[in-house]
Coordinates of C-alpha atoms in Angstrom, one line a residue:
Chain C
X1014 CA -9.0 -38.2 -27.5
X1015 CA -6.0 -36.4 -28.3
X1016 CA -3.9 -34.5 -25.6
X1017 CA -4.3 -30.7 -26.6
X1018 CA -0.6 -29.2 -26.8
X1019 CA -0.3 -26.7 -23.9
X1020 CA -1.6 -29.7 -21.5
X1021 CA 1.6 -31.6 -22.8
X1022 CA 3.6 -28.6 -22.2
X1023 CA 1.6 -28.2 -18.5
X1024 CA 2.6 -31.5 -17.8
X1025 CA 6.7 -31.5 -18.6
X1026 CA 6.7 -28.6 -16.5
X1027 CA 5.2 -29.9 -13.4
X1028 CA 7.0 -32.9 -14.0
X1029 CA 10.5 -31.1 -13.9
X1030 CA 9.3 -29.1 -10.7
X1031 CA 7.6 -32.5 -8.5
X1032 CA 11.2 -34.0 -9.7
X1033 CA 13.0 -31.0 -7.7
X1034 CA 14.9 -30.3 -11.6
X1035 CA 13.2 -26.6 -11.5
X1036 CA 13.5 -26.0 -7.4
X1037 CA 11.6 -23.5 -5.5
X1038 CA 12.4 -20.3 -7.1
X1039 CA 14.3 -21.5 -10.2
X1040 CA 13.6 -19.9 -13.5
X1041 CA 12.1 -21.3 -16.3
X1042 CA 13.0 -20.7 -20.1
X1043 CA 11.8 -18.4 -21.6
X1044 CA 8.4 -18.9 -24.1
X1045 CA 10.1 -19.1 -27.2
X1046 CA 13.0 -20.8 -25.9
X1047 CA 10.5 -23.5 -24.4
X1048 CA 8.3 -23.0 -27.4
X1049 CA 11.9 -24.5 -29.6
X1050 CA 12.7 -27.2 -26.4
X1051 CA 9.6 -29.0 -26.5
X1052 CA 8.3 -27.9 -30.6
X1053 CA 5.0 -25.9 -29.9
X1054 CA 4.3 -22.4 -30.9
X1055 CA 5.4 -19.7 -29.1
X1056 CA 1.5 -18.8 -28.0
X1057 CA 0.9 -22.6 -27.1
X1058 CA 4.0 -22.3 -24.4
X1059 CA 2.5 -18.6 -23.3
X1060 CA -1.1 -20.3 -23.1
X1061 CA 0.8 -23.2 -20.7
X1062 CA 2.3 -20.5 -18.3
X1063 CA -0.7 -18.6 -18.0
X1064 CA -2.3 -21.6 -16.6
X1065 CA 0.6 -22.6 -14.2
X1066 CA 0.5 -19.2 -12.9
X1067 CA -3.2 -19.4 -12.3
X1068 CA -2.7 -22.6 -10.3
X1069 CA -0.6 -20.3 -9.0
X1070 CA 2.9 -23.1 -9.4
X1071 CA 4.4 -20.3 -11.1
X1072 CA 4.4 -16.6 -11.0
X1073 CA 5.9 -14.0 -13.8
X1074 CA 7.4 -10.9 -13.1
X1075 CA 7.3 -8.4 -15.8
X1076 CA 10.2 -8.0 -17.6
X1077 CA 12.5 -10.6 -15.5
X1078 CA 10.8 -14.2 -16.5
X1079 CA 8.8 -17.0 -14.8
X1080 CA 9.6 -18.5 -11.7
X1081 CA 8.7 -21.5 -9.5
X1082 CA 6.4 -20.5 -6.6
X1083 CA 8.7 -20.3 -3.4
X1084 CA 6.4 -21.7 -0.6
X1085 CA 7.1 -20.1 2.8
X1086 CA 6.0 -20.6 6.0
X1087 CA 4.1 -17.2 5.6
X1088 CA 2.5 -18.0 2.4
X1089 CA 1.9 -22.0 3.7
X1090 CA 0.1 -20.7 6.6
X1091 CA -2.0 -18.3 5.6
X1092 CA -3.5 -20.6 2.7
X1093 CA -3.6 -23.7 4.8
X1094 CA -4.3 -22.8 8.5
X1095 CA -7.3 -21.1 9.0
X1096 CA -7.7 -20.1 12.5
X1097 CA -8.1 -16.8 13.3
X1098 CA -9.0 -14.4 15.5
X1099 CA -12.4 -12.6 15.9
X1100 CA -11.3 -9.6 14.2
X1101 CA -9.9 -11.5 11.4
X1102 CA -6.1 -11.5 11.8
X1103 CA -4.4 -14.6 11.7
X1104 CA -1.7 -15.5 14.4
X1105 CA 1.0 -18.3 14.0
X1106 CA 0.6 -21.8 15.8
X1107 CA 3.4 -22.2 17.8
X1108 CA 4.7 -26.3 18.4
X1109 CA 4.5 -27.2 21.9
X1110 CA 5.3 -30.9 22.0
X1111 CA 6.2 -33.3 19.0
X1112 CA 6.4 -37.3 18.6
X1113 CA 7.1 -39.0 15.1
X1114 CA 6.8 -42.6 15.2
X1115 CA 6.4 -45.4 12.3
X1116 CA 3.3 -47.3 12.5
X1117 CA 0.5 -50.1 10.5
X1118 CA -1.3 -48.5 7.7
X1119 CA -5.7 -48.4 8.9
X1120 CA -7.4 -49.7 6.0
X1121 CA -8.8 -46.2 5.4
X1122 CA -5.4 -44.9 5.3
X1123 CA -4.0 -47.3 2.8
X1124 CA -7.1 -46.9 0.6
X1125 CA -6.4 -43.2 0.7
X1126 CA -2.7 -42.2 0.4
X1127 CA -0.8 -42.1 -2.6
X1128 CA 0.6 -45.9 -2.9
X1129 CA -1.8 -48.0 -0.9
X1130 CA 1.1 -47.7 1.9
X1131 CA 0.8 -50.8 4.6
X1132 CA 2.5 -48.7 7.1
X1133 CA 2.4 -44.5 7.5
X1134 CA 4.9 -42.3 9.2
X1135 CA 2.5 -40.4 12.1
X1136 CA 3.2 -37.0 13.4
X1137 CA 1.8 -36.3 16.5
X1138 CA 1.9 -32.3 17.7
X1139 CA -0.1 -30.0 19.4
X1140 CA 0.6 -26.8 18.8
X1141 CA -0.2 -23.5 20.7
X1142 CA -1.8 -20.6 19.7
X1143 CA -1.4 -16.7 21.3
X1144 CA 0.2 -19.1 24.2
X1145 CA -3.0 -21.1 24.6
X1146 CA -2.5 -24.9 23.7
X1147 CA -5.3 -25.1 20.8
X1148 CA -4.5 -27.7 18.3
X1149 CA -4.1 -31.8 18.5
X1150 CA -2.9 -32.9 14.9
X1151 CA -2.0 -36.2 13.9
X1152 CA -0.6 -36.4 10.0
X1153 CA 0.3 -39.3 8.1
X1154 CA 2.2 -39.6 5.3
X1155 CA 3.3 -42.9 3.3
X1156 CA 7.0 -44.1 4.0
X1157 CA 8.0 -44.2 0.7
X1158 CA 7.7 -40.3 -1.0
X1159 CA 9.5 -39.4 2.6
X1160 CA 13.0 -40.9 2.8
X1161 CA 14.2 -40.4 6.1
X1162 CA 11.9 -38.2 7.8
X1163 CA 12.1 -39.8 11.0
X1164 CA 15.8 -38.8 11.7
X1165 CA 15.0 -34.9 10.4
X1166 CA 13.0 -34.7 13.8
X1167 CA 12.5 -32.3 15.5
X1168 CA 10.8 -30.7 12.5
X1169 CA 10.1 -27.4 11.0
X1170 CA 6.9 -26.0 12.1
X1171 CA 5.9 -25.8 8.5
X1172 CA 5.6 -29.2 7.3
X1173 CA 4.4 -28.3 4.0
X1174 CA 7.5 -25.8 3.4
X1175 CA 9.7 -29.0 4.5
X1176 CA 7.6 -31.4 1.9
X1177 CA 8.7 -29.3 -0.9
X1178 CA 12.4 -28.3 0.2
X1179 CA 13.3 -32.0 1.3
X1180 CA 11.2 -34.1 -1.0
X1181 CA 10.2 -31.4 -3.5
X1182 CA 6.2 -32.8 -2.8
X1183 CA 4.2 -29.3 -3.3
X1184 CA 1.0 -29.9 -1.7
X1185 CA -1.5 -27.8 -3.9
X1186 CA -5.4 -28.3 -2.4
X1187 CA -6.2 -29.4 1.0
X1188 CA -10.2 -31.2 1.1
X1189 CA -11.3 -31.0 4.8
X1190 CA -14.6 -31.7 6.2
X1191 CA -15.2 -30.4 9.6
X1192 CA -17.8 -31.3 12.5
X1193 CA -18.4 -30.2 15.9
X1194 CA -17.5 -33.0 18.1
X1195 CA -17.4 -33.6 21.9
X1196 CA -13.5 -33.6 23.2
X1197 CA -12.4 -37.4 23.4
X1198 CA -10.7 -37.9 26.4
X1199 CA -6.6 -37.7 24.9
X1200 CA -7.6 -34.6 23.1
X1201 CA -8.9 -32.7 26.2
X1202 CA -6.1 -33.9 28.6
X1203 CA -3.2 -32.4 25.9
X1204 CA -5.6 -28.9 25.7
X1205 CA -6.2 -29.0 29.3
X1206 CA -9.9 -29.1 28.8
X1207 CA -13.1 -30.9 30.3
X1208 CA -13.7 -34.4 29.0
X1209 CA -17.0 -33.6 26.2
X1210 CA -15.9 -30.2 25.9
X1211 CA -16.8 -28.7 22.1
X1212 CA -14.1 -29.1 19.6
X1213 CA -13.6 -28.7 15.8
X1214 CA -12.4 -31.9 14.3
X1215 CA -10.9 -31.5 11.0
X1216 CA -10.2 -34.0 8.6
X1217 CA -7.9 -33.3 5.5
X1218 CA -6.3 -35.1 2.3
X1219 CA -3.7 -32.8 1.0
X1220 CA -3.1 -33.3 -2.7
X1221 CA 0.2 -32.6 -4.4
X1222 CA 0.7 -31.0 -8.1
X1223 CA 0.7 -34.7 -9.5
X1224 CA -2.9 -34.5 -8.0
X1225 CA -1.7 -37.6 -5.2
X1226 CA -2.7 -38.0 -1.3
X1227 CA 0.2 -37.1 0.2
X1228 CA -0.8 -36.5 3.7
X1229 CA -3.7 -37.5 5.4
X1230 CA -4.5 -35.1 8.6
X1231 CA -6.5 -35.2 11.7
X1232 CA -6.8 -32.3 14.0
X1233 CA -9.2 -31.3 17.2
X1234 CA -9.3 -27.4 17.1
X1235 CA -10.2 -25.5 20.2
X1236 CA -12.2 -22.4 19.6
X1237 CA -11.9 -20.5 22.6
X1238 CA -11.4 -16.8 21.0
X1239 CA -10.6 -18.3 17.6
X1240 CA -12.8 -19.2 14.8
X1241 CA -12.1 -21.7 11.6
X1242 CA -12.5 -18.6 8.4
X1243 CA -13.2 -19.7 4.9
X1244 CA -14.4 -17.6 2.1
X1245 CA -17.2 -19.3 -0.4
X1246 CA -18.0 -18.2 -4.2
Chain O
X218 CA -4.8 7.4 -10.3
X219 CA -6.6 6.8 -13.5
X220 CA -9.2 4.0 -13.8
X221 CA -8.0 1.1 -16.4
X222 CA -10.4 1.6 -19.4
X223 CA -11.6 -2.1 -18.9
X224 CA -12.2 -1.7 -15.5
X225 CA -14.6 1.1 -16.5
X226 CA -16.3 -1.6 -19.0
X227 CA -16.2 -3.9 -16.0
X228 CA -18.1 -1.0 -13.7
X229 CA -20.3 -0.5 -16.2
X230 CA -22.1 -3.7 -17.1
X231 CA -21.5 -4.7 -13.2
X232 CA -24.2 -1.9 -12.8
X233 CA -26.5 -3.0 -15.5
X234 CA -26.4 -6.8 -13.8
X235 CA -27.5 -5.4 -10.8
X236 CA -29.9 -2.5 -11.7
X237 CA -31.5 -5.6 -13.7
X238 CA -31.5 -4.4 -16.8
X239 CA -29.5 -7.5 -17.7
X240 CA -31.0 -9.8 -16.0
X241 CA -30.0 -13.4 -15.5
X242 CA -29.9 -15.4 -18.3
X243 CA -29.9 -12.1 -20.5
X244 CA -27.2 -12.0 -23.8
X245 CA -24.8 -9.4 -23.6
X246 CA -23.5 -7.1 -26.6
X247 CA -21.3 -8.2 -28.5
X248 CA -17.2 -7.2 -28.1
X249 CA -17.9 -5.1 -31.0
X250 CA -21.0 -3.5 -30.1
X251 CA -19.5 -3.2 -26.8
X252 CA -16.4 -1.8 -28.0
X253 CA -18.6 0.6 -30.2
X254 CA -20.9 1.3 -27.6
X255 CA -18.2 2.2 -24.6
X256 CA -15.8 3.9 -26.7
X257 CA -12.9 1.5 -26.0
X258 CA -10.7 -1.5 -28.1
X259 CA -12.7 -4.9 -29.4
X260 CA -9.4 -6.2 -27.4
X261 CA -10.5 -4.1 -23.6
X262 CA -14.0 -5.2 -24.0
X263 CA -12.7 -8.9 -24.7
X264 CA -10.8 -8.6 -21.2
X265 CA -13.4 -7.0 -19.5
X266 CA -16.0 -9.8 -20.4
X267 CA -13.0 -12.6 -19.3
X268 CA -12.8 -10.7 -15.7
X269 CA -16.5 -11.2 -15.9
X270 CA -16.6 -14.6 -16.6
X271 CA -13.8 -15.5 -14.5
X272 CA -15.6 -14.2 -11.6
X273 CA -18.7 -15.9 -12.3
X274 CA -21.0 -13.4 -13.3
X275 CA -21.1 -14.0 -17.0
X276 CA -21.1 -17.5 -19.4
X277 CA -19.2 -17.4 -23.0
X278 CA -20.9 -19.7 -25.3
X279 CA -18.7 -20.9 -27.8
X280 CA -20.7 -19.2 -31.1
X281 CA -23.3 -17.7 -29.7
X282 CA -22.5 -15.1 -27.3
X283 CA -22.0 -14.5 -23.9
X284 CA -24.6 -14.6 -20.7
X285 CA -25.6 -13.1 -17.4
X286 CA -25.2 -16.4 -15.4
X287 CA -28.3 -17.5 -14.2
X288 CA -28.3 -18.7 -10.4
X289 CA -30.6 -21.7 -10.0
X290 CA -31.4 -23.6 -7.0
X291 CA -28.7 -26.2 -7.8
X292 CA -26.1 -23.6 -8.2
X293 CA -26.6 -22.1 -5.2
X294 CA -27.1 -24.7 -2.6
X295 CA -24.1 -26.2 -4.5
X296 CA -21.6 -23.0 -3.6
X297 CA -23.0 -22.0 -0.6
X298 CA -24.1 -24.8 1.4
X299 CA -21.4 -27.3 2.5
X300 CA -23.0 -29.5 4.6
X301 CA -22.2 -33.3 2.8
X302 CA -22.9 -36.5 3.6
X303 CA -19.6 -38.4 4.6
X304 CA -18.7 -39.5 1.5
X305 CA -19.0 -36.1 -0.1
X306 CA -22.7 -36.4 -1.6
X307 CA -25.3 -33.6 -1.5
X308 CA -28.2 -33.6 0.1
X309 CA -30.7 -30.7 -0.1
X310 CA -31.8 -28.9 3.4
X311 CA -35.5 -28.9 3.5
X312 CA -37.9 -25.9 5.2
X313 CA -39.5 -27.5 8.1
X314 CA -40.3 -23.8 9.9
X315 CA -40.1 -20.3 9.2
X316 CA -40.9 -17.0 10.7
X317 CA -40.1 -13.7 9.2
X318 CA -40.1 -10.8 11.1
X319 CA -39.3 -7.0 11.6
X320 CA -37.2 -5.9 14.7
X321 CA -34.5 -3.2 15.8
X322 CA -31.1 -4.0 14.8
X323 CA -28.3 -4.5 17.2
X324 CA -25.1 -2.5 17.1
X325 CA -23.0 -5.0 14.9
X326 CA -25.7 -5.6 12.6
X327 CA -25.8 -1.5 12.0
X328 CA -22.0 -1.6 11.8
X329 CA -22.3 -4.4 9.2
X330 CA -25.5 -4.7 7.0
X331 CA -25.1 -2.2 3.7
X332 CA -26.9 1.1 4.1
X333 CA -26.2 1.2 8.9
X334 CA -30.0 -0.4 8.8
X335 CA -31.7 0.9 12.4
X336 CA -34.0 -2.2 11.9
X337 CA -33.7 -5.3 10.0
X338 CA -35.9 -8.2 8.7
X339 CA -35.3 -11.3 10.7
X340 CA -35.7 -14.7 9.0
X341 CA -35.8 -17.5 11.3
X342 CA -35.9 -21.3 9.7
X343 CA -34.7 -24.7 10.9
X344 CA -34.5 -26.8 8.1
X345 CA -33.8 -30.3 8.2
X346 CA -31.5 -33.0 6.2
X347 CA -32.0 -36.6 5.1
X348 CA -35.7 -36.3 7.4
X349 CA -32.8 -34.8 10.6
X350 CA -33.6 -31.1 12.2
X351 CA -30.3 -30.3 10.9
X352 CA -29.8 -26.4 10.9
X353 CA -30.8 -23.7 12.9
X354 CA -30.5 -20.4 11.2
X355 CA -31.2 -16.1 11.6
X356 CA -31.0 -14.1 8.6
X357 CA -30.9 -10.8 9.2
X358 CA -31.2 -8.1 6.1
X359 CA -31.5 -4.3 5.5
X360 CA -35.0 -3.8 4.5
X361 CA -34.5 -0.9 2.1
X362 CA -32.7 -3.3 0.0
X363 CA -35.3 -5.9 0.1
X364 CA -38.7 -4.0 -0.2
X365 CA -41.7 -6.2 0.6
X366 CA -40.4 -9.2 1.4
X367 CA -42.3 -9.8 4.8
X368 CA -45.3 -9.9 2.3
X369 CA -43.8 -12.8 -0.1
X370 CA -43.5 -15.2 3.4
X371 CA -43.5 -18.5 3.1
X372 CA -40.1 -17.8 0.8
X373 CA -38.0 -20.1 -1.3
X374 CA -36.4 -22.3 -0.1
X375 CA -33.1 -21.1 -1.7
X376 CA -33.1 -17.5 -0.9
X377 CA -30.3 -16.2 -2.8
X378 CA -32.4 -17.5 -5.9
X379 CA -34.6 -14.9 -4.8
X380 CA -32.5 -12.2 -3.7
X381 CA -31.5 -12.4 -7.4
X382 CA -35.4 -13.1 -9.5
X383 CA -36.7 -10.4 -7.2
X384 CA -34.3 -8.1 -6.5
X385 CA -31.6 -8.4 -8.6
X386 CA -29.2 -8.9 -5.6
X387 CA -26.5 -11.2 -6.9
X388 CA -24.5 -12.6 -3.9
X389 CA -21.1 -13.4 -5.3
X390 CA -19.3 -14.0 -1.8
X391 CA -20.2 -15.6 1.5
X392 CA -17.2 -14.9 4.2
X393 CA -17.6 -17.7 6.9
X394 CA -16.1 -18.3 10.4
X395 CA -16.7 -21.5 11.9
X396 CA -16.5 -22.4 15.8
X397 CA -17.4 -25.5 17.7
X398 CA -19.4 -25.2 21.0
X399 CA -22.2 -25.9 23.0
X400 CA -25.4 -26.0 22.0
X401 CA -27.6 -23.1 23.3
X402 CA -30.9 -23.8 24.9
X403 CA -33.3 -22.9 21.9
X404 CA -31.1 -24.5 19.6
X405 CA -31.3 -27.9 21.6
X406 CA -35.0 -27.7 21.8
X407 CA -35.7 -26.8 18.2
X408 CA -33.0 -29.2 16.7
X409 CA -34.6 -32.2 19.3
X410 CA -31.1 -32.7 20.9
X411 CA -30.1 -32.2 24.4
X412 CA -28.6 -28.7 25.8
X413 CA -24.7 -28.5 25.5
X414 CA -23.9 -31.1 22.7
X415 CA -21.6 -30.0 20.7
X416 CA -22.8 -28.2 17.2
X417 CA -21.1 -26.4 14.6
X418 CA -22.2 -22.6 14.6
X419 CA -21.6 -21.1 11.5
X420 CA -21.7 -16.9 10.8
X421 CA -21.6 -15.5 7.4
X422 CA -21.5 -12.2 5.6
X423 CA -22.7 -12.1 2.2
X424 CA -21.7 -10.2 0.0
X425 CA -23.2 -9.0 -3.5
X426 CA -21.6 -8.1 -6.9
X427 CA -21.6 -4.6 -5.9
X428 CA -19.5 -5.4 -2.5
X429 CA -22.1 -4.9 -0.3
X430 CA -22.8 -6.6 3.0
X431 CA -26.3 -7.6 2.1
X432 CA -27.0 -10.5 5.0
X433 CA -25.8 -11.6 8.3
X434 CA -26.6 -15.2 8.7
X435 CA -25.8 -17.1 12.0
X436 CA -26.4 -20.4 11.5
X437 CA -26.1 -23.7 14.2
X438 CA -25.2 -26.8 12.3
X439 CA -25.9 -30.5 13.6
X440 CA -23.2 -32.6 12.4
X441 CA -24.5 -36.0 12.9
X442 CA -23.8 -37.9 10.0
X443 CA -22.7 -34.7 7.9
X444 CA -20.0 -32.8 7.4
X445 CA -18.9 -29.3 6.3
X446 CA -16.5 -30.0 3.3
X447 CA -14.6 -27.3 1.8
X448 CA -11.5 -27.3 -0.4
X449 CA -8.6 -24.8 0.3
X450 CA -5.8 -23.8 -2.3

């Protein structure tokens, strides 16, 4: 089965942004000027950017061009963390403690992340929210799409801003299953709560544009005054 | 600040899905006839029925027209109910009791429900997964919207299905927040597990294609051996 056209021209352009040629906020050319570069029809490139900008990698602004998506920590946490309050409005986790350590691979976790790693980077935080310790994460990324990471610690408090500015990795779709689980006993010593106690455990595999597991991430939520929002259509 | 002319196209047939005089599964007019009927461009009704379709509400079939989506049971459970076995497979929810009743509405089902109902219709259900008590859930709806539903009981076991066939109440949006905690006393006993373990408890506005609030749900999940999957972007 043939490739259609505009999926070629989908694909050049996310691989020159995952390769960190078109950064964060770089412009692209134009449509006729990629319609000439890569020899479609000017409508074939138009058809291409309409889609990138419904995955929403790119977005156009009338009469100036297309850009790359910048990601920021606003825009990162509002898609990605989901706590909120009652009322609805969302408040920023804060980072309370930090450890990044180097560690063997659990067969689930080389079966899952992009390269069948043997060993994974792990960072360990918990992270505060309206001054209340609320979240235990532990993420784990393979070694090899992360040059380096250990020596960057401390870092950022977005991790998915620093995936795309250090390693140009864009994480575009988080899957997470969620259960209601009683505290295990580390969990409820770092949130200062009873042994048992109901948490949310969340379970994610972010996926990057190239559609690989980048990160694998476990958190225990505490829901005292905050609930987990998601909208379904 | 006027009303885009396609937006007016997008009103209009909006109010023919839910009046039912499309109903679901119902062909729609042609762009041209539309076009000639509305008074506007073959080009704005060809962007109102996209809108349409992008939003669910209508199906394009290549060569033979387009089509007031029809919501089946499938379709439904398949949006709207998350609960997965862990390795991401379906499993239907089965009714193992119900009881629908009339009663006076509390203050923030007033503030909520469409129409500030003074009394609502309560259905009660637990239904159960892989042959496991598995949910415990309240519906609560405005009964001017619903008229004679008490008298239909024992219902569907998809009820947005019937919402829909009986009265044309297309929910296009279910707005979910999530909390872990301890299971309350009627939940323990109803779900056969013991008071305090930890369930998932799950409340939901839905909302229809006319944005109205038309059920509160407050549902309490058992996650033993399930999950509540969803997919963030």
């Amino acid at each position: 089965m043939a490739t259609p056209l505009y999926q070629t021209v989908i694909d050049t352009i996310i691989a020159r942004i995952a390769s960190g040629d078109l950064p964060s906020g770089a412009m692209l050319p134009s449509e006729t000027q990629l319609g000439s570069d890569l020899g479609v029809s000017q409508g074939t490139a138009r058809k291409a950017l309409m889609d990138l900008e419904k995955r929403g990698l790119v977005q156009r602004a009338q009469g100036r061009g297309t850009f790359v998506t910048v990601r920021t920590p606003e825009t990162s946490l509002f898609n990605f963390f989901r706590l909120r309050r009652p009322d609805g409005t969302l408040t920023a986790p804060r980072l309370v403690t930090e450890e990044v350590t180097r560690r063997p691979a659990t067969a689930e976790e080389t079966a899952t992340l992009h390269g069948a790693p043997e060993e994974v980077i792990q960072i360990h935080r918990v992270r505060s929210v309206d001054g209340r310790k609320a979240t235990y994460e532990v993420s784990c990324l393979p070694p090899s799409l992360y040059p380096g990471i250990m020596e960057r610690a401390p870092l950022t408090n977005a991790l998915y801003v620093l995936y795309q500015q250090a390693y140009s990795i864009i994480i575009t779709r988080a899957d997470e299953r969620l259960r209601a689980v009683a505290a295990p006993p580390e969990v409820a010593r770092a949130l200062e709560i009873p042994e048992g106690a109901p948490v949310m455990r969340m379970r994610r595999e972010a996926v990057d544009v190239l559609d690989r597991v980048v990160e694998l991430r476990t958190c225990h939520l505490l829901n005292e005054g905050m609930d987990y929002f998601v909208s379904l259509s």
